[in-house]
Amino acid sequence: MGVNPPARPARPAVLAIDAGNSKTDAALIAADGTVLGTGRSGGFQPPLTGVEAAVDVLGRAVAEAVEAAAAAPSAPGAPYAEQVSACLANADLPVEERQLAEAIGARGWGARTRVFNDTFAVLRAGLTTAERPRGVAVVCGAGINCVGMRPDGRTARFPALGQISGDWGGGGGLAAEALWWAARAEDGRGGPTELAAALPGYFGLGSMAELIEALHLGALAQGRTHELVPVLFSVAAAGDAVASAIVDRQADEVVALASVALARLELLEEEAPVLLGGGVLTAGHERLDRRIAVGLARRAPHARVAVVSAPPVLGAGLLGLDALGALPEAHGKLRAHFG
């Protein structure tokens, strides 16, 4: 009498990917919301590396998650999951989302592939309901961006391409603005500010002239200027007028993005969540937080403001479960895993 071979376990439901400029997280998720394996790799920067090299970076996180889950496909070339749900930095325009979806889909990681801008991951992670997303998210990390969604599928979004698309702020913008004012304070073109001493002092330098030279000649990597953002907030908290004005401008930009997105979605006149994510908005800067709250109370009085501290890969996973029509219990189990 023959013995039936053991049934192969069903392949995971979702391969969730969240990729930012500095790191990539991946998670394989079962249909019931159980996290089977996770992986991490470097930053996702297709404008600098090209699309294929950037997707290779995603592949390293995916491979680590697959290995952790021991989830090799049942046949060579078979997908790892039913649904790839990828929330990616630098997917700022719908055409970029489509191009990246094609490039990722060609890797065969999932039976289906959906790509979103990474701000959608913060929005979905911050919404505790298993229903389709409804609300607005603003992310202020290295850059700044805002998206909104309604259950009927309508979205509000911005290009978020920097100065050419009207954007201001984020860690890069804040550091650049602080350096600009500090340089002018030291050479006499601008008014006094403690930033002129605090910024070079952070790097052990004695003047803005020394800091400018170090950045220009490469003795100090340009990428390290983001480290000056906490210095800016510290100087502002001590009462410096110039630093405070920069922080206030950042708060006003957050308010403008959120209120305009709410208006586009016709949510200004009803209660709706406004979710804040990214390193600048989750750091608990009192002046920034207070001005955002006051500004939204004035421009969007029905908004419910909350800070999202959950990892964005949670949002990518929830979007994947949404696409598969998963039960609310699966959403709850996934959310519990990520705390």
mmCIF file of C-alpha atoms in Angstrom:
data_model
loop_
_atom_site.group_PDB
_atom_site.id
_atom_site.type_symbol
_atom_site.label_atom_id
_atom_site.label_comp_id
_atom_site.label_asym_id
_atom_site.label_seq_id
_atom_site.Cartn_x
_atom_site.Cartn_y
_atom_site.Cartn_z
ATOM 1 C CA MET A 1 0.000 0.000 0.000
ATOM 2 C CA GLY A 2 1.464 3.329 -1.049
ATOM 3 C CA VAL A 3 2.143 6.179 1.315
ATOM 4 C CA ASN A 4 1.082 9.616 0.255
ATOM 5 C CA PRO A 5 3.923 12.151 0.396
ATOM 6 C CA PRO A 6 3.458 14.891 2.974
ATOM 7 C CA ALA A 7 1.645 17.909 1.637
ATOM 8 C CA ARG A 8 3.798 20.910 1.010
ATOM 9 C CA PRO A 9 2.872 23.901 3.139
ATOM 10 C CA ALA A 10 1.135 26.694 1.340
ATOM 11 C CA ARG A 11 3.504 29.401 0.184
ATOM 12 C CA PRO A 12 3.398 32.663 2.122
ATOM 13 C CA ALA A 13 0.646 35.090 1.290
ATOM 14 C CA VAL A 14 2.654 38.317 1.239
ATOM 15 C CA LEU A 15 6.227 39.362 0.631
ATOM 16 C CA ALA A 16 6.308 42.832 2.189
ATOM 17 C CA ILE A 17 9.130 45.221 1.317
ATOM 18 C CA ASP A 18 9.790 48.658 2.738
ATOM 19 C CA ALA A 19 12.767 50.398 1.150
ATOM 20 C CA GLY A 20 14.085 53.789 2.174
ATOM 21 C CA ASN A 21 17.159 55.747 1.196
ATOM 22 C CA SER A 22 19.223 54.175 3.973
ATOM 23 C CA LYS A 23 17.816 50.655 4.488
ATOM 24 C CA THR A 24 15.467 48.000 3.152
ATOM 25 C CA ASP A 25 13.285 45.670 5.238
ATOM 26 C CA ALA A 26 11.506 42.580 3.917
ATOM 27 C CA ALA A 27 9.077 40.196 5.607
ATOM 28 C CA LEU A 28 7.411 36.969 4.483
ATOM 29 C CA ILE A 29 3.909 36.797 5.924
ATOM 30 C CA ALA A 30 1.463 33.892 6.083
ATOM 31 C CA ALA A 31 -2.220 34.265 5.241
ATOM 32 C CA ASP A 32 -3.102 34.380 8.943
ATOM 33 C CA GLY A 33 -0.696 37.303 9.559
ATOM 34 C CA THR A 34 2.155 35.235 11.014
ATOM 35 C CA VAL A 35 5.591 36.658 10.174
ATOM 36 C CA LEU A 36 7.638 33.747 8.845
ATOM 37 C CA GLY A 37 10.933 35.488 8.243
ATOM 38 C CA THR A 38 12.494 38.930 7.902
ATOM 39 C CA GLY A 39 15.519 40.386 6.137
ATOM 40 C CA ARG A 40 17.381 43.661 5.847
ATOM 41 C CA SER A 41 19.701 45.233 3.295
ATOM 42 C CA GLY A 42 20.927 48.655 2.269
ATOM 43 C CA GLY A 43 19.291 51.758 0.868
ATOM 44 C CA PHE A 44 17.122 51.851 -2.246
ATOM 45 C CA GLN A 45 18.324 54.613 -4.586
ATOM 46 C CA PRO A 46 17.440 53.922 -8.230
ATOM 47 C CA PRO A 47 18.186 57.528 -9.323
ATOM 48 C CA LEU A 48 21.825 56.963 -8.297
ATOM 49 C CA THR A 49 22.373 53.281 -9.060
ATOM 50 C CA GLY A 50 19.869 52.507 -11.797
ATOM 51 C CA VAL A 51 16.730 50.423 -11.418
ATOM 52 C CA GLU A 52 18.239 46.953 -11.755
ATOM 53 C CA ALA A 53 21.043 47.578 -9.249
ATOM 54 C CA ALA A 54 18.510 49.087 -6.830
ATOM 55 C CA VAL A 55 16.261 46.037 -7.172
ATOM 56 C CA ASP A 56 19.310 43.871 -6.483
ATOM 57 C CA VAL A 57 19.473 45.581 -3.068
ATOM 58 C CA LEU A 58 15.849 44.590 -2.449
ATOM 59 C CA GLY A 59 16.770 41.075 -3.496
ATOM 60 C CA ARG A 60 19.317 40.752 -0.714
ATOM 61 C CA ALA A 61 16.681 41.567 1.922
ATOM 62 C CA VAL A 62 14.226 39.205 0.232
ATOM 63 C CA ALA A 63 16.778 36.375 0.179
ATOM 64 C CA GLU A 64 17.463 36.853 3.882
ATOM 65 C CA ALA A 65 13.747 36.755 4.695
ATOM 66 C CA VAL A 66 13.274 33.626 2.578
ATOM 67 C CA GLU A 67 16.194 31.910 4.277
ATOM 68 C CA ALA A 68 14.890 32.845 7.729
ATOM 69 C CA ALA A 69 11.488 31.434 6.817
ATOM 70 C CA ALA A 70 12.909 28.320 5.135
ATOM 71 C CA ALA A 71 10.378 29.136 2.450
ATOM 72 C CA ALA A 72 12.009 27.894 -0.724
ATOM 73 C CA PRO A 73 9.383 27.634 -3.490
ATOM 74 C CA SER A 74 8.026 24.187 -4.304
ATOM 75 C CA ALA A 75 9.458 24.301 -7.800
ATOM 76 C CA PRO A 76 12.372 26.125 -9.416
ATOM 77 C CA GLY A 77 11.259 29.560 -10.483
ATOM 78 C CA ALA A 78 8.058 29.435 -8.436
ATOM 79 C CA PRO A 79 7.119 32.613 -6.516
ATOM 80 C CA TYR A 80 7.957 33.007 -2.855
ATOM 81 C CA ALA A 81 4.543 34.558 -2.109
ATOM 82 C CA GLU A 82 1.152 35.230 -3.603
ATOM 83 C CA GLN A 83 1.527 39.010 -3.344
ATOM 84 C CA VAL A 84 4.581 41.256 -3.352
ATOM 85 C CA SER A 85 3.701 44.503 -1.589
ATOM 86 C CA ALA A 86 6.597 46.944 -1.978
ATOM 87 C CA CYS A 87 6.616 50.457 -0.503
ATOM 88 C CA LEU A 88 9.618 52.229 -1.959
ATOM 89 C CA ALA A 89 11.439 55.511 -1.565
ATOM 90 C CA ASN A 90 12.083 57.264 -4.887
ATOM 91 C CA ALA A 91 8.832 55.868 -6.303
ATOM 92 C CA ASP A 92 7.513 59.408 -6.301
ATOM 93 C CA LEU A 93 5.443 59.436 -9.500
ATOM 94 C CA PRO A 94 2.851 56.892 -10.661
ATOM 95 C CA VAL A 95 4.985 56.186 -13.727
ATOM 96 C CA GLU A 96 7.908 55.310 -11.437
ATOM 97 C CA GLU A 97 5.676 52.981 -9.442
ATOM 98 C CA ARG A 98 4.705 51.197 -12.665
ATOM 99 C CA GLN A 99 8.308 50.915 -13.865
ATOM 100 C CA LEU A 100 9.479 49.538 -10.522
ATOM 101 C CA ALA A 101 6.546 47.109 -10.375
ATOM 102 C CA GLU A 102 7.624 45.738 -13.762
ATOM 103 C CA ALA A 103 11.255 45.414 -12.658
ATOM 104 C CA ILE A 104 10.333 43.673 -9.396
ATOM 105 C CA GLY A 105 7.698 41.520 -11.072
ATOM 106 C CA ALA A 106 10.340 40.266 -13.502
ATOM 107 C CA ARG A 107 12.268 38.779 -10.549
ATOM 108 C CA GLY A 108 9.421 36.315 -9.955
ATOM 109 C CA TRP A 109 9.242 36.829 -6.200
ATOM 110 C CA GLY A 110 5.437 36.889 -6.160
ATOM 111 C CA ALA A 111 2.488 35.801 -8.274
ATOM 112 C CA ARG A 112 1.422 39.455 -8.281
ATOM 113 C CA THR A 113 3.320 42.663 -7.524
ATOM 114 C CA ARG A 114 2.120 46.040 -6.288
ATOM 115 C CA VAL A 115 4.417 49.027 -5.730
ATOM 116 C CA PHE A 116 3.610 52.101 -3.651
ATOM 117 C CA ASN A 117 5.549 55.156 -2.594
ATOM 118 C CA ASP A 118 6.967 54.485 0.870
ATOM 119 C CA THR A 119 4.747 57.146 2.449
ATOM 120 C CA PHE A 120 1.777 54.818 1.872
ATOM 121 C CA ALA A 121 3.438 52.345 4.255
ATOM 122 C CA VAL A 122 3.350 54.910 7.058
ATOM 123 C CA LEU A 123 -0.285 55.720 6.294
ATOM 124 C CA ARG A 124 -1.336 52.059 6.377
ATOM 125 C CA ALA A 125 0.755 51.238 9.458
ATOM 126 C CA GLY A 126 -0.898 54.063 11.370
ATOM 127 C CA LEU A 127 -4.466 53.001 10.586
ATOM 128 C CA THR A 128 -5.519 50.342 13.083
ATOM 129 C CA THR A 129 -8.647 49.274 11.225
ATOM 130 C CA ALA A 130 -8.580 46.342 8.809
ATOM 131 C CA GLU A 131 -10.820 48.317 6.459
ATOM 132 C CA ARG A 132 -9.474 50.071 3.388
ATOM 133 C CA PRO A 133 -7.243 53.041 4.284
ATOM 134 C CA ARG A 134 -8.800 56.424 4.938
ATOM 135 C CA GLY A 135 -6.684 59.369 6.027
ATOM 136 C CA VAL A 136 -3.494 61.306 5.365
ATOM 137 C CA ALA A 137 0.145 60.662 6.245
ATOM 138 C CA VAL A 138 3.054 63.100 6.241
ATOM 139 C CA VAL A 139 6.573 61.705 6.384
ATOM 140 C CA CYS A 140 9.489 63.935 7.272
ATOM 141 C CA GLY A 141 12.735 61.984 7.271
ATOM 142 C CA ALA A 142 15.579 62.634 4.851
ATOM 143 C CA GLY A 143 13.000 64.415 2.695
ATOM 144 C CA ILE A 144 9.331 65.260 3.057
ATOM 145 C CA ASN A 145 6.235 63.787 1.441
ATOM 146 C CA CYS A 146 2.501 63.393 1.982
ATOM 147 C CA VAL A 147 -0.143 60.982 0.705
ATOM 148 C CA GLY A 148 -3.788 60.380 1.447
ATOM 149 C CA MET A 149 -6.337 57.683 0.600
ATOM 150 C CA ARG A 150 -10.067 57.105 0.711
ATOM 151 C CA PRO A 151 -11.755 53.683 0.871
ATOM 152 C CA ASP A 152 -13.083 54.195 -2.656
ATOM 153 C CA GLY A 153 -9.499 54.173 -3.962
ATOM 154 C CA ARG A 154 -9.042 57.892 -4.467
ATOM 155 C CA THR A 155 -5.616 59.169 -3.478
ATOM 156 C CA ALA A 156 -3.955 62.522 -2.893
ATOM 157 C CA ARG A 157 -0.219 62.795 -3.366
ATOM 158 C CA PHE A 158 2.584 65.178 -4.249
ATOM 159 C CA PRO A 159 5.583 64.660 -6.581
ATOM 160 C CA ALA A 160 8.040 65.157 -3.680
ATOM 161 C CA LEU A 161 10.941 65.787 -6.056
ATOM 162 C CA GLY A 162 12.484 68.614 -4.074
ATOM 163 C CA GLN A 163 12.636 72.257 -4.999
ATOM 164 C CA ILE A 164 11.399 71.720 -8.566
ATOM 165 C CA SER A 165 8.100 70.383 -7.214
ATOM 166 C CA GLY A 166 7.716 72.996 -4.483
ATOM 167 C CA ASP A 167 8.980 70.923 -1.577
ATOM 168 C CA TRP A 168 10.873 72.226 1.425
ATOM 169 C CA GLY A 169 12.276 70.513 4.484
ATOM 170 C CA GLY A 170 13.074 67.053 5.672
ATOM 171 C CA GLY A 171 16.437 66.302 7.238
ATOM 172 C CA GLY A 172 18.394 67.316 4.152
ATOM 173 C CA GLY A 173 16.519 70.585 3.725
ATOM 174 C CA LEU A 174 16.706 71.469 7.409
ATOM 175 C CA ALA A 175 20.457 70.881 7.535
ATOM 176 C CA ALA A 176 21.023 72.940 4.389
ATOM 177 C CA GLU A 177 18.918 75.812 5.737
ATOM 178 C CA ALA A 178 20.746 75.770 9.076
ATOM 179 C CA LEU A 179 24.120 75.856 7.298
ATOM 180 C CA TRP A 180 22.981 78.752 5.080
ATOM 181 C CA TRP A 181 21.939 80.925 8.008
ATOM 182 C CA ALA A 182 25.019 79.997 10.038
ATOM 183 C CA ALA A 183 27.384 80.884 7.186
ATOM 184 C CA ARG A 184 25.742 84.274 6.702
ATOM 185 C CA ALA A 185 25.795 84.979 10.425
ATOM 186 C CA GLU A 186 29.541 84.385 10.581
ATOM 187 C CA ASP A 187 30.474 86.467 7.544
ATOM 188 C CA GLY A 188 28.129 89.356 8.358
ATOM 189 C CA ARG A 189 25.510 88.994 5.605
ATOM 190 C CA GLY A 190 22.919 87.753 8.091
ATOM 191 C CA GLY A 191 21.848 88.315 11.650
ATOM 192 C CA PRO A 192 23.400 86.555 14.632
ATOM 193 C CA THR A 193 22.531 82.961 15.493
ATOM 194 C CA GLU A 194 24.004 80.356 17.801
ATOM 195 C CA LEU A 195 24.005 77.995 14.834
ATOM 196 C CA ALA A 196 27.239 79.654 13.665
ATOM 197 C CA ALA A 197 29.069 78.113 16.626
ATOM 198 C CA ALA A 198 26.948 75.018 17.236
ATOM 199 C CA LEU A 199 27.140 73.516 13.745
ATOM 200 C CA PRO A 200 30.938 73.486 13.347
ATOM 201 C CA GLY A 201 31.266 72.693 17.042
ATOM 202 C CA TYR A 202 29.375 69.438 16.532
ATOM 203 C CA PHE A 203 32.206 68.259 14.244
ATOM 204 C CA GLY A 204 34.937 69.600 16.520
ATOM 205 C CA LEU A 205 35.627 72.615 14.298
ATOM 206 C CA GLY A 206 36.078 76.196 15.404
ATOM 207 C CA SER A 207 34.183 78.167 12.773
ATOM 208 C CA MET A 208 31.763 77.974 9.888
ATOM 209 C CA ALA A 209 34.658 78.796 7.551
ATOM 210 C CA GLU A 210 36.361 75.579 8.664
ATOM 211 C CA LEU A 211 33.162 73.568 8.264
ATOM 212 C CA ILE A 212 32.498 75.001 4.795
ATOM 213 C CA GLU A 213 36.041 74.150 3.706
ATOM 214 C CA ALA A 214 35.804 70.615 5.094
ATOM 215 C CA LEU A 215 32.535 69.981 3.260
ATOM 216 C CA HIS A 216 33.725 71.568 0.018
ATOM 217 C CA LEU A 217 37.047 69.697 -0.134
ATOM 218 C CA GLY A 218 35.630 66.381 1.027
ATOM 219 C CA ALA A 219 37.407 66.136 4.368
ATOM 220 C CA LEU A 220 33.875 65.832 5.778
ATOM 221 C CA ALA A 221 31.367 63.820 3.742
ATOM 222 C CA GLN A 222 28.348 65.804 2.553
ATOM 223 C CA GLY A 223 26.172 62.942 3.730
ATOM 224 C CA ARG A 224 27.054 63.714 7.324
ATOM 225 C CA THR A 225 25.227 67.050 7.255
ATOM 226 C CA HIS A 226 22.034 65.218 8.244
ATOM 227 C CA GLU A 227 23.646 64.791 11.672
ATOM 228 C CA LEU A 228 23.166 68.529 12.175
ATOM 229 C CA VAL A 229 19.359 68.262 12.348
ATOM 230 C CA PRO A 230 19.278 67.454 16.098
ATOM 231 C CA VAL A 231 21.728 70.338 16.647
ATOM 232 C CA LEU A 232 19.300 72.679 14.900
ATOM 233 C CA PHE A 233 16.427 71.548 17.116
ATOM 234 C CA SER A 234 18.564 71.865 20.231
ATOM 235 C CA VAL A 235 19.539 75.434 19.364
ATOM 236 C CA ALA A 236 15.897 76.258 18.626
ATOM 237 C CA ALA A 237 14.793 74.792 21.961
ATOM 238 C CA ALA A 238 17.255 77.122 23.686
ATOM 239 C CA GLY A 239 15.431 80.096 22.195
ATOM 240 C CA ASP A 240 17.576 81.061 19.197
ATOM 241 C CA ALA A 241 15.408 83.141 16.859
ATOM 242 C CA VAL A 242 16.918 81.941 13.578
ATOM 243 C CA ALA A 243 16.820 78.249 14.498
ATOM 244 C CA SER A 244 13.279 78.640 15.825
ATOM 245 C CA ALA A 245 12.148 80.208 12.559
ATOM 246 C CA ILE A 246 13.513 77.217 10.606
ATOM 247 C CA VAL A 247 11.673 74.787 12.875
ATOM 248 C CA ASP A 248 8.474 76.821 12.548
ATOM 249 C CA ARG A 249 8.750 76.784 8.780
ATOM 250 C CA GLN A 250 9.058 72.997 8.834
ATOM 251 C CA ALA A 251 5.939 72.727 10.986
ATOM 252 C CA ASP A 252 4.038 75.001 8.609
ATOM 253 C CA GLU A 253 5.047 72.822 5.655
ATOM 254 C CA VAL A 254 3.684 69.737 7.407
ATOM 255 C CA VAL A 255 0.414 71.545 8.096
ATOM 256 C CA ALA A 256 0.160 72.749 4.490
ATOM 257 C CA LEU A 257 0.727 69.274 3.060
ATOM 258 C CA ALA A 258 -1.764 67.599 5.380
ATOM 259 C CA SER A 259 -4.514 70.187 4.996
ATOM 260 C CA VAL A 260 -4.238 70.313 1.204
ATOM 261 C CA ALA A 261 -4.349 66.500 0.987
ATOM 262 C CA LEU A 262 -7.421 66.435 3.233
ATOM 263 C CA ALA A 263 -9.095 69.052 1.046
ATOM 264 C CA ARG A 264 -8.360 67.104 -2.143
ATOM 265 C CA LEU A 265 -9.975 64.036 -0.587
ATOM 266 C CA GLU A 266 -12.958 66.044 0.702
ATOM 267 C CA LEU A 267 -12.088 65.113 4.283
ATOM 268 C CA LEU A 268 -11.709 68.595 5.770
ATOM 269 C CA GLU A 269 -15.256 68.623 7.080
ATOM 270 C CA GLU A 270 -15.185 65.206 8.733
ATOM 271 C CA GLU A 271 -13.037 63.449 11.282
ATOM 272 C CA ALA A 272 -9.969 61.938 9.643
ATOM 273 C CA PRO A 273 -6.554 60.772 10.848
ATOM 274 C CA VAL A 274 -3.403 62.724 10.049
ATOM 275 C CA LEU A 275 -0.477 60.405 10.677
ATOM 276 C CA LEU A 276 3.069 61.680 11.137
ATOM 277 C CA GLY A 277 6.125 59.530 10.408
ATOM 278 C CA GLY A 278 9.822 59.771 9.676
ATOM 279 C CA GLY A 279 12.722 60.611 11.950
ATOM 280 C CA VAL A 280 12.032 64.351 12.228
ATOM 281 C CA LEU A 281 8.364 63.909 13.175
ATOM 282 C CA THR A 282 8.820 60.971 15.541
ATOM 283 C CA ALA A 283 11.655 62.522 17.557
ATOM 284 C CA GLY A 284 9.380 64.424 19.944
ATOM 285 C CA HIS A 285 10.585 67.969 19.239
ATOM 286 C CA GLU A 286 8.289 70.040 21.435
ATOM 287 C CA ARG A 287 8.283 73.251 19.416
ATOM 288 C CA LEU A 288 7.703 71.419 16.136
ATOM 289 C CA ASP A 289 4.933 69.226 17.535
ATOM 290 C CA ARG A 290 3.146 72.124 19.210
ATOM 291 C CA ARG A 291 3.142 74.298 16.086
ATOM 292 C CA ILE A 292 1.888 71.418 13.925
ATOM 293 C CA ALA A 293 -0.965 70.795 16.377
ATOM 294 C CA VAL A 294 -1.920 74.469 16.453
ATOM 295 C CA GLY A 295 -1.716 74.820 12.676
ATOM 296 C CA LEU A 296 -3.852 71.768 11.991
ATOM 297 C CA ALA A 297 -6.400 72.847 14.583
ATOM 298 C CA ARG A 298 -6.797 76.039 12.590
ATOM 299 C CA ARG A 299 -6.740 74.665 9.028
ATOM 300 C CA ALA A 300 -8.161 71.162 9.588
ATOM 301 C CA PRO A 301 -10.072 71.231 12.877
ATOM 302 C CA HIS A 302 -11.496 67.714 12.452
ATOM 303 C CA ALA A 303 -8.105 66.076 11.938
ATOM 304 C CA ARG A 304 -6.935 63.519 14.505
ATOM 305 C CA VAL A 305 -3.156 63.774 14.704
ATOM 306 C CA ALA A 306 -1.056 60.756 15.686
ATOM 307 C CA VAL A 307 2.607 59.834 15.427
ATOM 308 C CA VAL A 308 3.404 56.485 13.776
ATOM 309 C CA SER A 309 6.299 54.698 15.427
ATOM 310 C CA ALA A 310 5.646 51.233 13.966
ATOM 311 C CA PRO A 311 8.132 50.095 11.300
ATOM 312 C CA PRO A 312 6.909 50.921 7.792
ATOM 313 C CA VAL A 313 7.306 47.293 6.675
ATOM 314 C CA LEU A 314 4.189 46.688 8.773
ATOM 315 C CA GLY A 315 2.293 49.031 6.466
ATOM 316 C CA ALA A 316 3.621 47.237 3.399
ATOM 317 C CA GLY A 317 2.453 43.948 4.868
ATOM 318 C CA LEU A 318 -0.988 45.287 5.714
ATOM 319 C CA LEU A 319 -1.394 46.628 2.178
ATOM 320 C CA GLY A 320 -0.537 43.161 0.909
ATOM 321 C CA LEU A 321 -3.113 41.531 3.185
ATOM 322 C CA ASP A 322 -5.651 44.148 2.044
ATOM 323 C CA ALA A 323 -5.083 43.139 -1.571
ATOM 324 C CA LEU A 324 -5.717 39.483 -0.698
ATOM 325 C CA GLY A 325 -8.873 40.201 1.301
ATOM 326 C CA ALA A 326 -7.379 38.826 4.512
ATOM 327 C CA LEU A 327 -9.489 38.546 7.651
ATOM 328 C CA PRO A 328 -9.198 41.224 10.373
ATOM 329 C CA GLU A 329 -7.550 38.648 12.632
ATOM 330 C CA ALA A 330 -4.635 38.422 10.204
ATOM 331 C CA HIS A 331 -4.158 42.186 10.310
ATOM 332 C CA GLY A 332 -4.198 42.055 14.092
ATOM 333 C CA LYS A 333 -1.623 39.270 14.294
ATOM 334 C CA LEU A 334 0.726 41.098 11.910
ATOM 335 C CA ARG A 335 0.360 44.342 13.841
ATOM 336 C CA ALA A 336 1.032 42.557 17.134
ATOM 337 C CA HIS A 337 4.251 41.100 15.765
ATOM 338 C CA PHE A 338 5.645 44.542 15.002
ATOM 339 C CA GLY A 339 4.514 45.939 18.321
#
